[in-house]
Amino acid sequence: MSHWEFSRELDALKRQQLYRSRLTLSGPQGAQVQIEGELYDNFSSNDYLGLAHHPEVINAFQQAAQQYGVGSGSAHLICGHSLEHQALEEELAAFTGRERALVISTGYMANLGAISALTRKGDEIFQDKLNHASLIDGGRLSEADLRRYSHGDMKRLAQLLEKSSSDRKLIASDGVFSMDGDEAPLNDLITVAKNSNALLMIDDAHGIGVFGDKGGGLLEKYGLTQQQVPVLMATFGKALGTSGAFIAGSDELIEMLIQKARTYIFTTAMPPAIMAATRQSLRRCQEDTWRREKLVSLVSRFRHGAKQLGLHILPSDSPIQPVILGSNEAVMSASNFLKKRSILVGAIRHPTVKKSSERLRITFSANHTERQVDKLLSSLEASLC
Ligand SMILES: *Cc1c(COP(=O)(O)O)cnc(C)c1O
């Protein structure tokens, strides 16, 4: 008999309601999406500002494709680094108030590359248990020892740091947690890092574009400097509506990554047109403050309605609004019910989240209407109440 019993493993996933499958969109990402000829209200994407199909962003992409072609043809360190990459990096450094920024093909790769490049054997890495998989995997890839503390537990983190005998300690945390939508206690993290001489890295994938007057993310919202948060990572694929990621910090940090981050060195540079599109969306992000205001108002409308229905929501100010249902079966049944009403929400099951905290992950976009939010609420009521 074969040792590779894929079909048995796949059947087991199906039995446990853990089987994952994909939707196939036939149009742009947005507050409504088209699937097999049907339109759905989309409460499952991370396109928080509604920039993924903004005409100016599309136009910038098209113009750059005319000028540069499509593929970058090479890694950055060979001949794949273009003026568009360079310009975006300079704009990101100014946008985040850091000395320098480095674009990396995806957020997953940025976290893997940065953590494994910055740490070595004998170092210790401290991570929140609810950190994004890419931070955790970066810790696993690194030769340093990985310690995880319970979500937001600063006492425990301080204890772990005190017990540590290594000279070099790295603390890495999501800024906004991707499944709960809550914020990391950034000021406490800064204090704890300072007291133990640890390097602090914040992944603001869900904060960038959403928080701060100009959309600079949680670090802009709280005015946190490069000294306080020396390693900042954020992505383009969420609020900025394009694709890719960056790390920002000191000149030396960026030089270290260029020399040592394997997910930067050994991969093809992103297409220049993606950089041009991101430069344009960064402009829209900074100027269109109405997008952030609209998000706040939609989120507050939803939270108000959800509380009236007695739904189990979490303390989140972000566009990520989970509704806890408590089992994989309940999550699948509610999300299928909503889909029949032409509404898409994220169905987040165990083991992505802890048992009994299985949830609908509902996300908002500045392009949603109040009517869409109201229909979502009445459909949740019909499904759950
Ligand atoms: C989405 C996400 C990433 C990964 O970014 P990609 O560009 O999609 O690879 C990393 N960290 C967090 C917190 C995320 O939510």
Tab-separated table of C-alpha atoms and ligand atoms in Angstrom:
chain	number	residue	atom	x	y	z
A	1	MET	CA	0.000	0.000	0.000
A	2	SER	CA	1.183	3.513	-0.719
A	3	HIS	CA	2.607	5.641	2.074
A	4	TRP	CA	1.062	8.665	0.410
A	5	GLU	CA	-2.609	8.302	1.259
A	6	PHE	CA	-3.769	11.703	0.098
A	7	SER	CA	-7.359	10.598	-0.401
A	8	ARG	CA	-7.657	9.362	3.197
A	9	GLU	CA	-6.208	12.582	4.569
A	10	LEU	CA	-8.507	14.634	2.379
A	11	ASP	CA	-11.530	12.601	3.490
A	12	ALA	CA	-10.591	13.167	7.122
A	13	LEU	CA	-10.500	16.933	6.509
A	14	LYS	CA	-13.966	16.747	4.961
A	15	ARG	CA	-15.337	14.794	7.929
A	16	GLN	CA	-14.001	17.414	10.344
A	17	GLN	CA	-15.520	20.267	8.278
A	18	LEU	CA	-11.976	21.482	7.663
A	19	TYR	CA	-11.901	21.067	3.917
A	20	ARG	CA	-10.997	24.332	2.224
A	21	SER	CA	-12.155	25.303	-1.233
A	22	ARG	CA	-11.859	28.396	-3.388
A	23	LEU	CA	-14.328	30.796	-4.898
A	24	THR	CA	-13.598	31.869	-8.473
A	25	LEU	CA	-14.265	35.554	-9.165
A	26	SER	CA	-15.090	36.719	-12.662
A	27	GLY	CA	-14.652	40.442	-12.026
A	28	PRO	CA	-12.744	42.924	-9.870
A	29	GLN	CA	-12.300	42.752	-6.123
A	30	GLY	CA	-14.748	45.083	-4.401
A	31	ALA	CA	-17.661	45.610	-2.033
A	32	GLN	CA	-19.592	43.440	-4.478
A	33	VAL	CA	-18.018	40.596	-6.404
A	34	GLN	CA	-19.215	38.395	-9.235
A	35	ILE	CA	-19.065	34.617	-8.963
A	36	GLU	CA	-20.576	32.326	-11.592
A	37	GLY	CA	-22.727	35.148	-12.908
A	38	GLU	CA	-24.117	36.069	-9.456
A	39	LEU	CA	-23.346	39.271	-7.543
A	40	TYR	CA	-22.453	38.974	-3.861
A	41	ASP	CA	-22.075	41.581	-1.126
A	42	ASN	CA	-18.491	40.968	-0.142
A	43	PHE	CA	-17.666	41.153	3.561
A	44	SER	CA	-14.631	38.927	3.337
A	45	SER	CA	-11.897	40.882	1.591
A	46	ASN	CA	-9.076	42.984	3.041
A	47	ASP	CA	-9.526	45.726	0.443
A	48	TYR	CA	-10.461	48.054	3.318
A	49	LEU	CA	-10.176	51.342	1.441
A	50	GLY	CA	-11.728	50.052	-1.781
A	51	LEU	CA	-8.597	50.833	-3.795
A	52	ALA	CA	-8.101	47.437	-5.473
A	53	HIS	CA	-9.959	48.549	-8.596
A	54	HIS	CA	-9.626	52.322	-8.340
A	55	PRO	CA	-9.388	53.788	-11.893
A	56	GLU	CA	-6.274	55.845	-11.080
A	57	VAL	CA	-4.531	52.801	-9.653
A	58	ILE	CA	-5.444	50.747	-12.721
A	59	ASN	CA	-4.263	53.556	-14.975
A	60	ALA	CA	-0.904	53.838	-13.199
A	61	PHE	CA	-0.488	50.081	-13.613
A	62	GLN	CA	-1.290	50.230	-17.329
A	63	GLN	CA	1.036	53.151	-18.021
A	64	ALA	CA	3.928	51.501	-16.214
A	65	ALA	CA	3.299	48.231	-18.061
A	66	GLN	CA	3.603	50.182	-21.330
A	67	GLN	CA	6.852	51.723	-20.179
A	68	TYR	CA	8.502	48.795	-18.380
A	69	GLY	CA	6.756	45.733	-19.769
A	70	VAL	CA	5.328	43.168	-17.383
A	71	GLY	CA	7.992	40.968	-15.796
A	72	SER	CA	10.887	42.490	-13.864
A	73	GLY	CA	13.089	39.805	-15.373
A	74	SER	CA	15.353	39.245	-12.394
A	75	ALA	CA	15.980	39.506	-8.687
A	76	HIS	CA	16.659	42.973	-7.211
A	77	LEU	CA	20.365	42.315	-6.748
A	78	ILE	CA	20.895	41.273	-10.366
A	79	CYS	CA	18.942	43.581	-12.688
A	80	GLY	CA	15.307	43.539	-11.518
A	81	HIS	CA	15.327	46.766	-9.470
A	82	SER	CA	13.707	49.621	-11.430
A	83	LEU	CA	13.094	53.328	-10.895
A	84	GLU	CA	9.523	52.430	-9.858
A	85	HIS	CA	10.777	50.155	-7.059
A	86	GLN	CA	13.242	52.823	-5.969
A	87	ALA	CA	10.642	55.610	-6.012
A	88	LEU	CA	8.112	53.575	-4.023
A	89	GLU	CA	10.747	52.754	-1.398
A	90	GLU	CA	11.576	56.431	-0.998
A	91	GLU	CA	7.897	57.363	-0.747
A	92	LEU	CA	7.293	54.637	1.849
A	93	ALA	CA	10.198	55.873	3.971
A	94	ALA	CA	8.700	59.381	3.962
A	95	PHE	CA	5.171	58.026	4.550
A	96	THR	CA	6.220	56.017	7.616
A	97	GLY	CA	8.773	58.509	8.926
A	98	ARG	CA	11.587	55.957	8.696
A	99	GLU	CA	15.091	56.355	7.249
A	100	ARG	CA	14.538	53.746	4.601
A	101	ALA	CA	12.139	51.141	3.268
A	102	LEU	CA	12.590	47.934	1.299
A	103	VAL	CA	9.898	46.353	-0.884
A	104	ILE	CA	9.573	42.566	-0.693
A	105	SER	CA	7.290	40.461	-2.894
A	106	THR	CA	4.761	39.437	-0.230
A	107	GLY	CA	4.115	40.017	3.447
A	108	TYR	CA	4.672	36.364	4.112
A	109	MET	CA	8.115	36.574	2.533
A	110	ALA	CA	8.938	39.852	4.272
A	111	ASN	CA	8.321	38.323	7.704
A	112	LEU	CA	10.107	35.078	6.903
A	113	GLY	CA	13.059	36.924	5.410
A	114	ALA	CA	13.407	39.595	8.075
A	115	ILE	CA	13.164	37.326	11.113
A	116	SER	CA	15.532	34.722	9.707
A	117	ALA	CA	18.012	37.339	8.485
A	118	LEU	CA	18.112	39.356	11.711
A	119	THR	CA	18.400	36.485	14.200
A	120	ARG	CA	20.911	33.685	14.601
A	121	LYS	CA	21.655	30.688	16.811
A	122	GLY	CA	21.601	31.631	20.492
A	123	ASP	CA	19.139	34.506	20.016
A	124	GLU	CA	15.595	34.377	21.352
A	125	ILE	CA	12.407	35.417	19.562
A	126	PHE	CA	9.265	36.308	21.521
A	127	GLN	CA	5.903	36.232	19.795
A	128	ASP	CA	2.240	36.684	20.642
A	129	LYS	CA	0.423	33.367	20.210
A	130	LEU	CA	-2.082	34.998	17.857
A	131	ASN	CA	0.596	36.392	15.542
A	132	HIS	CA	0.116	35.857	11.820
A	133	ALA	CA	1.404	32.530	10.473
A	134	SER	CA	4.182	34.317	8.566
A	135	LEU	CA	5.731	35.731	11.760
A	136	ILE	CA	5.467	32.376	13.496
A	137	ASP	CA	6.957	30.600	10.476
A	138	GLY	CA	9.775	33.173	10.370
A	139	GLY	CA	10.523	32.235	13.973
A	140	ARG	CA	10.516	28.559	13.077
A	141	LEU	CA	12.826	29.084	10.114
A	142	SER	CA	15.297	31.077	12.186
A	143	GLU	CA	17.979	29.246	14.147
A	144	ALA	CA	17.072	31.294	17.203
A	145	ASP	CA	14.788	29.895	19.938
A	146	LEU	CA	11.114	30.773	19.611
A	147	ARG	CA	9.005	31.567	22.697
A	148	ARG	CA	5.307	32.367	22.486
A	149	TYR	CA	3.248	34.269	25.046
A	150	SER	CA	-0.552	34.229	25.409
A	151	HIS	CA	-2.374	36.873	23.465
A	152	GLY	CA	-1.538	40.363	24.719
A	153	ASP	CA	-0.073	39.028	27.996
A	154	MET	CA	2.608	41.627	28.753
A	155	LYS	CA	3.293	40.223	32.238
A	156	ARG	CA	4.124	36.860	30.755
A	157	LEU	CA	6.283	38.479	28.077
A	158	ALA	CA	8.211	40.436	30.711
A	159	GLN	CA	8.721	37.200	32.693
A	160	LEU	CA	10.001	35.347	29.659
A	161	LEU	CA	12.372	38.183	28.851
A	162	GLU	CA	13.657	38.276	32.398
A	163	LYS	CA	14.388	34.552	32.349
A	164	SER	CA	16.181	34.825	29.026
A	165	SER	CA	19.947	34.524	29.083
A	166	SER	CA	20.553	35.463	25.467
A	167	ASP	CA	22.083	38.821	24.597
A	168	ARG	CA	19.946	39.337	21.542
A	169	LYS	CA	16.178	39.233	21.881
A	170	LEU	CA	13.588	40.004	19.221
A	171	ILE	CA	9.937	40.713	20.051
A	172	ALA	CA	7.601	40.392	17.062
A	173	SER	CA	3.889	41.160	17.096
A	174	ASP	CA	0.991	41.875	14.793
A	175	GLY	CA	-0.158	45.503	15.168
A	176	VAL	CA	-3.801	44.662	14.457
A	177	PHE	CA	-4.462	40.941	14.938
A	178	SER	CA	-5.796	39.444	11.746
A	179	MET	CA	-8.433	37.122	13.234
A	180	ASP	CA	-9.590	39.174	16.251
A	181	GLY	CA	-9.208	42.697	14.857
A	182	ASP	CA	-7.862	44.017	18.170
A	183	GLU	CA	-4.669	46.047	18.626
A	184	ALA	CA	-1.449	44.928	20.250
A	185	PRO	CA	-0.609	46.945	23.396
A	186	LEU	CA	2.049	48.888	21.500
A	187	ASN	CA	3.072	51.237	24.274
A	188	ASP	CA	3.568	48.324	26.668
A	189	LEU	CA	5.521	46.414	24.045
A	190	ILE	CA	7.800	49.417	23.607
A	191	THR	CA	8.399	49.666	27.353
A	192	VAL	CA	9.009	45.948	27.773
A	193	ALA	CA	11.375	45.935	24.787
A	194	LYS	CA	13.276	48.921	26.143
A	195	ASN	CA	13.600	47.433	29.639
A	196	SER	CA	15.031	44.202	28.299
A	197	ASN	CA	17.080	45.678	25.479
A	198	ALA	CA	15.072	43.735	22.911
A	199	LEU	CA	14.505	44.639	19.265
A	200	LEU	CA	10.826	45.293	18.509
A	201	MET	CA	9.203	44.341	15.203
A	202	ILE	CA	5.593	45.256	14.403
A	203	ASP	CA	3.606	43.792	11.504
A	204	ASP	CA	1.007	46.438	10.642
A	205	ALA	CA	-0.549	44.602	7.674
A	206	HIS	CA	-4.082	45.429	8.866
A	207	GLY	CA	-3.314	48.869	10.309
A	208	ILE	CA	-1.676	50.523	7.327
A	209	GLY	CA	-4.159	52.662	5.371
A	210	VAL	CA	-6.803	52.188	8.058
A	211	PHE	CA	-5.439	54.107	11.060
A	212	GLY	CA	-3.711	57.482	11.351
A	213	ASP	CA	-4.732	60.774	9.732
A	214	LYS	CA	-2.828	59.882	6.564
A	215	GLY	CA	-3.320	56.144	6.812
A	216	GLY	CA	0.176	55.563	8.198
A	217	GLY	CA	-1.288	52.818	10.395
A	218	LEU	CA	-1.102	52.210	14.120
A	219	LEU	CA	2.371	53.731	14.313
A	220	GLU	CA	1.071	57.003	12.919
A	221	LYS	CA	-2.030	56.824	15.149
A	222	TYR	CA	0.158	56.647	18.260
A	223	GLY	CA	3.054	58.679	16.871
A	224	LEU	CA	5.585	55.877	17.344
A	225	THR	CA	9.060	56.625	16.080
A	226	GLN	CA	11.695	54.467	14.444
A	227	GLN	CA	13.529	54.434	17.743
A	228	GLN	CA	10.502	53.027	19.548
A	229	VAL	CA	9.600	50.510	16.826
A	230	PRO	CA	12.828	49.825	14.929
A	231	VAL	CA	11.366	47.201	12.559
A	232	LEU	CA	8.080	48.025	10.829
A	233	MET	CA	6.531	45.671	8.326
A	234	ALA	CA	3.344	46.302	6.361
A	235	THR	CA	1.697	45.041	3.185
A	236	PHE	CA	0.208	46.428	-0.027
A	237	GLY	CA	-2.332	43.654	-0.514
A	238	LYS	CA	-4.860	44.856	2.038
A	239	ALA	CA	-5.895	48.512	2.437
A	240	LEU	CA	-3.564	49.648	-0.354
A	241	GLY	CA	-5.324	47.336	-2.780
A	242	THR	CA	-2.299	46.076	-4.738
A	243	SER	CA	0.217	43.378	-3.864
A	244	GLY	CA	3.506	43.049	-2.021
A	245	ALA	CA	4.969	44.342	1.229
A	246	PHE	CA	7.729	46.420	2.748
A	247	ILE	CA	9.953	46.715	5.765
A	248	ALA	CA	10.916	50.149	7.060
A	249	GLY	CA	13.517	51.240	9.591
A	250	SER	CA	17.076	52.433	9.860
A	251	ASP	CA	19.507	52.527	6.980
A	252	GLU	CA	21.506	49.709	8.620
A	253	LEU	CA	18.429	47.542	9.093
A	254	ILE	CA	17.564	47.824	5.404
A	255	GLU	CA	21.173	47.139	4.363
A	256	MET	CA	21.191	44.018	6.574
A	257	LEU	CA	18.051	42.765	4.836
A	258	ILE	CA	19.456	43.454	1.364
A	259	GLN	CA	22.561	41.455	2.287
A	260	LYS	CA	20.912	38.621	4.201
A	261	ALA	CA	17.157	38.169	3.705
A	262	ARG	CA	16.910	35.082	1.521
A	263	THR	CA	13.274	35.736	0.567
A	264	TYR	CA	14.477	39.067	-0.835
A	265	ILE	CA	17.675	37.896	-2.507
A	266	PHE	CA	16.518	34.686	-4.137
A	267	THR	CA	13.311	35.767	-5.803
A	268	THR	CA	12.219	37.766	-8.837
A	269	ALA	CA	11.475	41.425	-8.131
A	270	MET	CA	7.814	42.377	-8.327
A	271	PRO	CA	6.664	43.832	-11.666
A	272	PRO	CA	7.448	47.581	-11.898
A	273	ALA	CA	3.776	48.162	-12.794
A	274	ILE	CA	2.736	46.865	-9.355
A	275	MET	CA	5.089	49.437	-7.827
A	276	ALA	CA	3.569	52.216	-9.951
A	277	ALA	CA	0.039	51.139	-8.976
A	278	THR	CA	1.053	51.081	-5.312
A	279	ARG	CA	2.553	54.583	-5.572
A	280	GLN	CA	-0.798	55.797	-6.875
A	281	SER	CA	-2.822	53.980	-4.209
A	282	LEU	CA	-0.494	55.398	-1.563
A	283	ARG	CA	-1.462	58.864	-2.826
A	284	ARG	CA	-5.179	58.026	-2.685
A	285	CYS	CA	-4.662	56.519	0.767
A	286	GLN	CA	-3.073	59.690	2.125
A	287	GLU	CA	-5.440	62.182	0.481
A	288	ASP	CA	-8.806	60.391	0.718
A	289	THR	CA	-9.422	60.771	4.447
A	290	TRP	CA	-13.130	60.152	3.707
A	291	ARG	CA	-12.324	56.489	3.143
A	292	ARG	CA	-11.157	56.067	6.738
A	293	GLU	CA	-14.075	58.139	8.062
A	294	LYS	CA	-16.541	56.024	6.110
A	295	LEU	CA	-14.985	52.829	7.452
A	296	VAL	CA	-15.314	54.058	11.034
A	297	SER	CA	-18.955	54.893	10.468
A	298	LEU	CA	-19.788	51.541	8.804
A	299	VAL	CA	-18.003	49.600	11.537
A	300	SER	CA	-19.852	51.493	14.240
A	301	ARG	CA	-23.191	50.911	12.483
A	302	PHE	CA	-22.426	47.192	12.352
A	303	ARG	CA	-21.299	46.968	15.989
A	304	HIS	CA	-24.359	48.826	17.190
A	305	GLY	CA	-26.679	46.483	15.261
A	306	ALA	CA	-24.774	43.353	16.279
A	307	LYS	CA	-24.990	44.312	19.958
A	308	GLN	CA	-28.744	44.819	19.647
A	309	LEU	CA	-29.019	41.313	18.180
A	310	GLY	CA	-26.962	39.938	21.057
A	311	LEU	CA	-24.254	38.575	18.731
A	312	HIS	CA	-20.922	37.616	20.255
A	313	ILE	CA	-18.589	40.253	18.829
A	314	LEU	CA	-15.113	41.178	20.073
A	315	PRO	CA	-13.603	44.502	21.234
A	316	SER	CA	-12.277	45.610	17.835
A	317	ASP	CA	-12.053	49.139	16.366
A	318	SER	CA	-10.692	47.849	13.104
A	319	PRO	CA	-12.562	46.842	9.942
A	320	ILE	CA	-12.095	43.224	11.101
A	321	GLN	CA	-15.255	42.307	13.028
A	322	PRO	CA	-15.450	38.650	14.082
A	323	VAL	CA	-18.714	37.058	15.202
A	324	ILE	CA	-17.900	34.093	17.434
A	325	LEU	CA	-20.040	30.997	16.816
A	326	GLY	CA	-18.043	28.338	18.626
A	327	SER	CA	-17.879	25.343	16.272
A	328	ASN	CA	-16.800	24.515	12.755
A	329	GLU	CA	-20.309	23.234	11.991
A	330	ALA	CA	-21.991	26.465	13.127
A	331	VAL	CA	-19.547	28.545	11.107
A	332	MET	CA	-20.080	26.536	7.934
A	333	SER	CA	-23.828	26.528	8.331
A	334	ALA	CA	-24.033	30.308	8.918
A	335	SER	CA	-21.687	31.161	6.074
A	336	ASN	CA	-23.637	28.904	3.689
A	337	PHE	CA	-26.894	30.534	4.801
A	338	LEU	CA	-25.437	33.994	4.123
A	339	LYS	CA	-24.107	32.879	0.765
A	340	LYS	CA	-27.629	31.837	-0.276
A	341	ARG	CA	-28.597	35.427	0.511
A	342	SER	CA	-25.755	36.666	-1.717
A	343	ILE	CA	-23.460	37.661	1.146
A	344	LEU	CA	-19.852	36.508	1.496
A	345	VAL	CA	-18.149	36.398	4.894
A	346	GLY	CA	-14.998	34.626	6.006
A	347	ALA	CA	-15.585	31.245	7.689
A	348	ILE	CA	-12.732	30.803	10.139
A	349	ARG	CA	-12.451	27.395	11.685
A	350	HIS	CA	-10.286	25.504	14.100
A	351	PRO	CA	-7.258	25.098	13.847
A	352	THR	CA	-6.830	28.593	12.326
A	353	VAL	CA	-8.431	29.824	15.567
A	354	LYS	CA	-8.759	28.134	18.973
A	355	LYS	CA	-11.475	25.521	19.512
A	356	SER	CA	-14.779	27.100	20.628
A	357	SER	CA	-13.749	30.430	19.096
A	358	GLU	CA	-14.620	29.439	15.524
A	359	ARG	CA	-16.081	32.501	13.873
A	360	LEU	CA	-17.393	34.464	10.961
A	361	ARG	CA	-14.713	36.979	10.037
A	362	ILE	CA	-16.584	39.978	8.710
A	363	THR	CA	-14.549	42.746	7.104
A	364	PHE	CA	-15.611	46.172	5.929
A	365	SER	CA	-14.618	48.363	3.005
A	366	ALA	CA	-15.029	52.108	2.496
A	367	ASN	CA	-17.017	51.160	-0.609
A	368	HIS	CA	-19.763	49.355	1.314
A	369	THR	CA	-23.092	51.137	1.636
A	370	GLU	CA	-25.175	51.436	4.783
A	371	ARG	CA	-27.832	49.358	3.040
A	372	GLN	CA	-25.365	46.530	2.573
A	373	VAL	CA	-24.510	46.650	6.283
A	374	ASP	CA	-28.196	46.593	7.210
A	375	LYS	CA	-28.845	43.615	4.945
A	376	LEU	CA	-25.871	41.830	6.512
A	377	LEU	CA	-27.326	42.445	9.976
A	378	SER	CA	-30.810	41.255	9.084
A	379	SER	CA	-29.349	38.142	7.436
A	380	LEU	CA	-27.238	37.409	10.522
A	381	GLU	CA	-30.397	37.760	12.579
A	382	ALA	CA	-32.270	35.315	10.339
A	383	SER	CA	-29.405	32.849	10.484
A	384	LEU	CA	-28.392	33.035	14.150
A	385	CYS	CA	-31.115	34.529	16.303
B	1	LIG	C1	-1.880	39.203	5.266
B	1	LIG	C2	-0.854	39.246	6.312
B	1	LIG	C3	0.470	38.946	6.033
B	1	LIG	C4	0.898	38.402	4.696
B	1	LIG	O1	0.921	39.374	3.717
B	1	LIG	P1	0.839	38.948	2.187
B	1	LIG	O2	1.343	40.125	1.447
B	1	LIG	O3	-0.585	38.628	1.922
B	1	LIG	O4	1.719	37.751	2.036
B	1	LIG	C5	1.407	39.111	7.037
B	1	LIG	N1	1.039	39.521	8.267
B	1	LIG	C6	-0.238	39.784	8.574
B	1	LIG	C7	-0.585	40.237	9.963
B	1	LIG	C8	-1.226	39.649	7.619
B	1	LIG	O5	-2.497	39.877	7.930
